[in-house]
CSV table of C-alpha atoms in Angstrom, one decimal:
chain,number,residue,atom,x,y,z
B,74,UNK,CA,0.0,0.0,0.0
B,75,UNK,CA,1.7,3.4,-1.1
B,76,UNK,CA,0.0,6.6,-0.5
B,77,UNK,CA,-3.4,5.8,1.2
B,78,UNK,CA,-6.0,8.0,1.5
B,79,UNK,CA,-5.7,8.8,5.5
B,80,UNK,CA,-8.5,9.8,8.1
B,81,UNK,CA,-9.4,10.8,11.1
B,82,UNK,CA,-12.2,9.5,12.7
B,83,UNK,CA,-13.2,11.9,15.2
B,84,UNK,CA,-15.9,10.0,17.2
B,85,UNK,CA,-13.2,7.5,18.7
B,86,UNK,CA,-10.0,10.4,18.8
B,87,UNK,CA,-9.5,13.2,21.3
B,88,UNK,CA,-10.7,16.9,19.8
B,89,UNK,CA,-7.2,18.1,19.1
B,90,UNK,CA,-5.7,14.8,17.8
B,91,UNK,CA,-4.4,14.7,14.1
B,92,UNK,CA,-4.8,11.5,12.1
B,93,UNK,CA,-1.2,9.6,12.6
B,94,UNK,CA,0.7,10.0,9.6
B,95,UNK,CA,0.9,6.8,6.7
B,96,UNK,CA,4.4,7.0,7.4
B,97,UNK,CA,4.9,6.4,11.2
B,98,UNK,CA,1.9,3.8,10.6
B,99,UNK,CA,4.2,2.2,8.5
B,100,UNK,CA,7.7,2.4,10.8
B,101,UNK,CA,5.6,0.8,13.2
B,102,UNK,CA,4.8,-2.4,10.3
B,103,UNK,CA,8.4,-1.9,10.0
B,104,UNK,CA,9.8,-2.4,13.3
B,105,UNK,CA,7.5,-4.7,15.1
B,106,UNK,CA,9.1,-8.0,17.2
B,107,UNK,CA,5.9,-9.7,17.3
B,108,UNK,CA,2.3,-9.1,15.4
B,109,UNK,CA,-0.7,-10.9,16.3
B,110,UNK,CA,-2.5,-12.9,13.5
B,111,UNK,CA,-5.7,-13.4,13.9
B,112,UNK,CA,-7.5,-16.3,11.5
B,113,UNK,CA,-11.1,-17.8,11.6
B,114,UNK,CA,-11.2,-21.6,12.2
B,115,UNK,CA,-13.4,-23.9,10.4
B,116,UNK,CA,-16.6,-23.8,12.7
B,117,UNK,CA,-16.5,-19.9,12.7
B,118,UNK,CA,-14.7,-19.2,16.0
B,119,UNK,CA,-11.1,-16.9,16.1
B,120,UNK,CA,-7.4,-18.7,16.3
B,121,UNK,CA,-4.9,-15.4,17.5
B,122,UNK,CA,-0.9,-16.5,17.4
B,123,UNK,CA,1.9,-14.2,17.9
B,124,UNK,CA,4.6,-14.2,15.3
B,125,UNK,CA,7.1,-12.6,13.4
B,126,UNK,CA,5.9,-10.3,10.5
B,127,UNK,CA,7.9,-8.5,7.6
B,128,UNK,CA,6.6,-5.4,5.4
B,129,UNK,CA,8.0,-5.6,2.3
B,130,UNK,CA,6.7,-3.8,-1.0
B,131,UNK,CA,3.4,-2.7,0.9
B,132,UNK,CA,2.5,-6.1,2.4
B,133,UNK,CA,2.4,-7.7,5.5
B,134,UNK,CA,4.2,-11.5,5.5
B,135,UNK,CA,4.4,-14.0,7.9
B,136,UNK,CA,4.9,-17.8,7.8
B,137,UNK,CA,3.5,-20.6,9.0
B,138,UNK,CA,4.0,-24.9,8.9
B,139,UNK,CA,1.9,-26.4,6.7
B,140,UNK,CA,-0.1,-28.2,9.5
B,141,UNK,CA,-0.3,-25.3,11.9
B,142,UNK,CA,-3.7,-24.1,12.5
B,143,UNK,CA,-3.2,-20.8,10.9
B,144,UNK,CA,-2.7,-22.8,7.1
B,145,UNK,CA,-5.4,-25.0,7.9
B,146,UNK,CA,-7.3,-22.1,8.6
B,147,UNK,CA,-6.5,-20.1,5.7
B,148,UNK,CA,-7.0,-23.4,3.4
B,149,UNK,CA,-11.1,-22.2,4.2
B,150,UNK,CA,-10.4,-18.5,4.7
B,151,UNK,CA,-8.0,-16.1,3.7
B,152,UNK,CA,-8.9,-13.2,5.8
B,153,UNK,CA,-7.2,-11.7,8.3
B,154,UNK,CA,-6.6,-9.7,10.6
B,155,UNK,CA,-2.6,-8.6,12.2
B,156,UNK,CA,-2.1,-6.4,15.0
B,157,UNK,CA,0.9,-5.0,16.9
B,158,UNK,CA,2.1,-1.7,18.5
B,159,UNK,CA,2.6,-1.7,22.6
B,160,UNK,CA,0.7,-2.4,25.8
B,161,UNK,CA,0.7,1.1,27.7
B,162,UNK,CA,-2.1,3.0,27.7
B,163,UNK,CA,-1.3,6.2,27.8
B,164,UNK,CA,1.7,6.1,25.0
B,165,UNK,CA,2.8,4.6,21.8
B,166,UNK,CA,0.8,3.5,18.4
B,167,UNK,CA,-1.2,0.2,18.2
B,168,UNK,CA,-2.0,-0.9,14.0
B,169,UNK,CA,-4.4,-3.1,12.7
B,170,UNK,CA,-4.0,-4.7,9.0
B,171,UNK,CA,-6.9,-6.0,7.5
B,172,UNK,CA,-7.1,-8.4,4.3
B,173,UNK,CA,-6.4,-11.3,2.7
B,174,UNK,CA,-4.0,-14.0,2.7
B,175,UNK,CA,-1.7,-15.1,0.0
B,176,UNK,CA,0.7,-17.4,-0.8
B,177,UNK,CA,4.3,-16.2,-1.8
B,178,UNK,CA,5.7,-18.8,-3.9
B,179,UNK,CA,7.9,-16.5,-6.6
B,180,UNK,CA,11.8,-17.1,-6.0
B,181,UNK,CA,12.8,-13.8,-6.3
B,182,UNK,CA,10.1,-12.3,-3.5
B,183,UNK,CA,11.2,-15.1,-1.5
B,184,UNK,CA,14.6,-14.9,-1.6
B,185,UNK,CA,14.0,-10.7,-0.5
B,186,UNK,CA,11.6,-11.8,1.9
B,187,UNK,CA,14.3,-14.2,3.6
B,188,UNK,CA,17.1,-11.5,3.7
B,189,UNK,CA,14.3,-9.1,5.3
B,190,UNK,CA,13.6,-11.7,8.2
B,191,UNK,CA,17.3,-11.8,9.2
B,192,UNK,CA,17.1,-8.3,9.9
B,193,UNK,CA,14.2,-8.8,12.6
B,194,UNK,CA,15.7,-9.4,16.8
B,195,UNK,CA,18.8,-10.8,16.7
B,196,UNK,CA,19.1,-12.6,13.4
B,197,UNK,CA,18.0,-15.8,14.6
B,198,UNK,CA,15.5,-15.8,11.6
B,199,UNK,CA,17.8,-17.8,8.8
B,200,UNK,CA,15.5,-19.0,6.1
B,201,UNK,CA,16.6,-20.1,2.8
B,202,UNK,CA,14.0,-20.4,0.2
B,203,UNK,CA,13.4,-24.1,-1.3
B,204,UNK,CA,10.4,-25.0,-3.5
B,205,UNK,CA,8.1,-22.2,-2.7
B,206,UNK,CA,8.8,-22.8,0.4
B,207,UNK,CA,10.9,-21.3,3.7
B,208,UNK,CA,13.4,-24.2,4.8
B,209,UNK,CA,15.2,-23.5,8.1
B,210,UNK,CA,17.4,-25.9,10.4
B,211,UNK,CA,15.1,-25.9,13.2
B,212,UNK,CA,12.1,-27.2,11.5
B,213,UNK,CA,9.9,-28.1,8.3
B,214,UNK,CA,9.2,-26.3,5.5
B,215,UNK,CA,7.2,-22.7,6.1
B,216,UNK,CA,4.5,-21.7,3.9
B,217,UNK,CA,5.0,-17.6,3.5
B,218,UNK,CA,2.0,-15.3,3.3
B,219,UNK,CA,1.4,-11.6,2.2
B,220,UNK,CA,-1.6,-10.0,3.0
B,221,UNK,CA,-1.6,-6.6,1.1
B,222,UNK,CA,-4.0,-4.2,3.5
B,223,UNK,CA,-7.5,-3.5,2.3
B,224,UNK,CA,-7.4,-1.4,5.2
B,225,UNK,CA,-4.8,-0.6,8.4
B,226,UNK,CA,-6.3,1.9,11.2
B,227,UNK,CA,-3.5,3.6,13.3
B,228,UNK,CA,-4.4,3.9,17.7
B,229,UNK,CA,-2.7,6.8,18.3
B,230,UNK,CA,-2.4,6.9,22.7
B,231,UNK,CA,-1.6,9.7,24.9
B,232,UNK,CA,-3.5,11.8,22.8
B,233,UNK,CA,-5.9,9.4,21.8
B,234,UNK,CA,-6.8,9.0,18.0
B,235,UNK,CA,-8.4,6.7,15.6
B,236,UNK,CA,-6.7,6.9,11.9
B,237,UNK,CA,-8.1,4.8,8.7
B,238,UNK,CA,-5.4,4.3,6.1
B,239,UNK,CA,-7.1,2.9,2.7
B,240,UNK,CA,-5.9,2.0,-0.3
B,241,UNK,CA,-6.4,4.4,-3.3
């Protein structure tokens, strides 16, 4: 998502907030340890899992074990929902990402994609990219995801706002 059309919404944001900016929104995508993905299991009710996300060209990714809940899940439904930001109340910048799920199977995204996650904590992240796949030494292969944002809202605390980002 470049450029989205950015809002306000007064009814939930103090009377002398401004909408956060598109581009703290994103240093937030950018920087976060751990992002909450939230997926909708077979008989309708929510699966939440913390893991570790990557923006990269406007796009939220994340992986996932073929037999982990979260693929199972997405096998039946591809939206989602990722969250991150910070638990004080009174401080900091909470983001929502809203939309679908997609598989990542091109070689050259992947291979970016697996330089970008050893960038995140302390490089522990080494993926190699294998038959559309994530391949690690710790584990099997990971399926990757990108969910490109059909819309991300921005909690702004302290002074408390409410700002819709959406895609032009």
């Amino acid at each position: 998502m470049n450029d989205p059309v950015t809002t306000l919404d007064a009814r939930f944001s103090d009377t002398d907030a401004e909408p956060t900016s598109w581009e703290a929104t994103q240093e937030v995508l950018e920087n976060a340890q751990i992002t909450w993905l939230t997926t909708v299991r077979a008989d309708g009710r929510p699966h939440v899992t913390p893991l570790v996300a990557v923006w990269l060209d406007g796009a939220l990714h994340f992986t996932t074990g073929p037999e982990e809940q979260k693929a199972v899940n997405l096998v039946r439904n591809p939206h989602v929902v990722l969250t991150t930001g910070c638990n004080t109340w009174d401080q900091g910048l909470d983001v929502m990402v809203e939309g679908e799920a997609r598989r990542v199977i091109d070689r050259r995204t992947l291979e970016r994609l697996a330089a970008a996650w050893r960038t995140k904590w302390d490089g522990r992240w080494q993926y190699e990219w294998s038959d559309e796949v994530f391949r690690n030494d710790i584990g099997g292969p990971s399926l990757v995801f990108a969910v490109e944002p059909d819309k991300v809202l921005a909690f702004g605390k302290g002074t408390f706002s409410h700002t819709r980002h959406m895609p032009r």
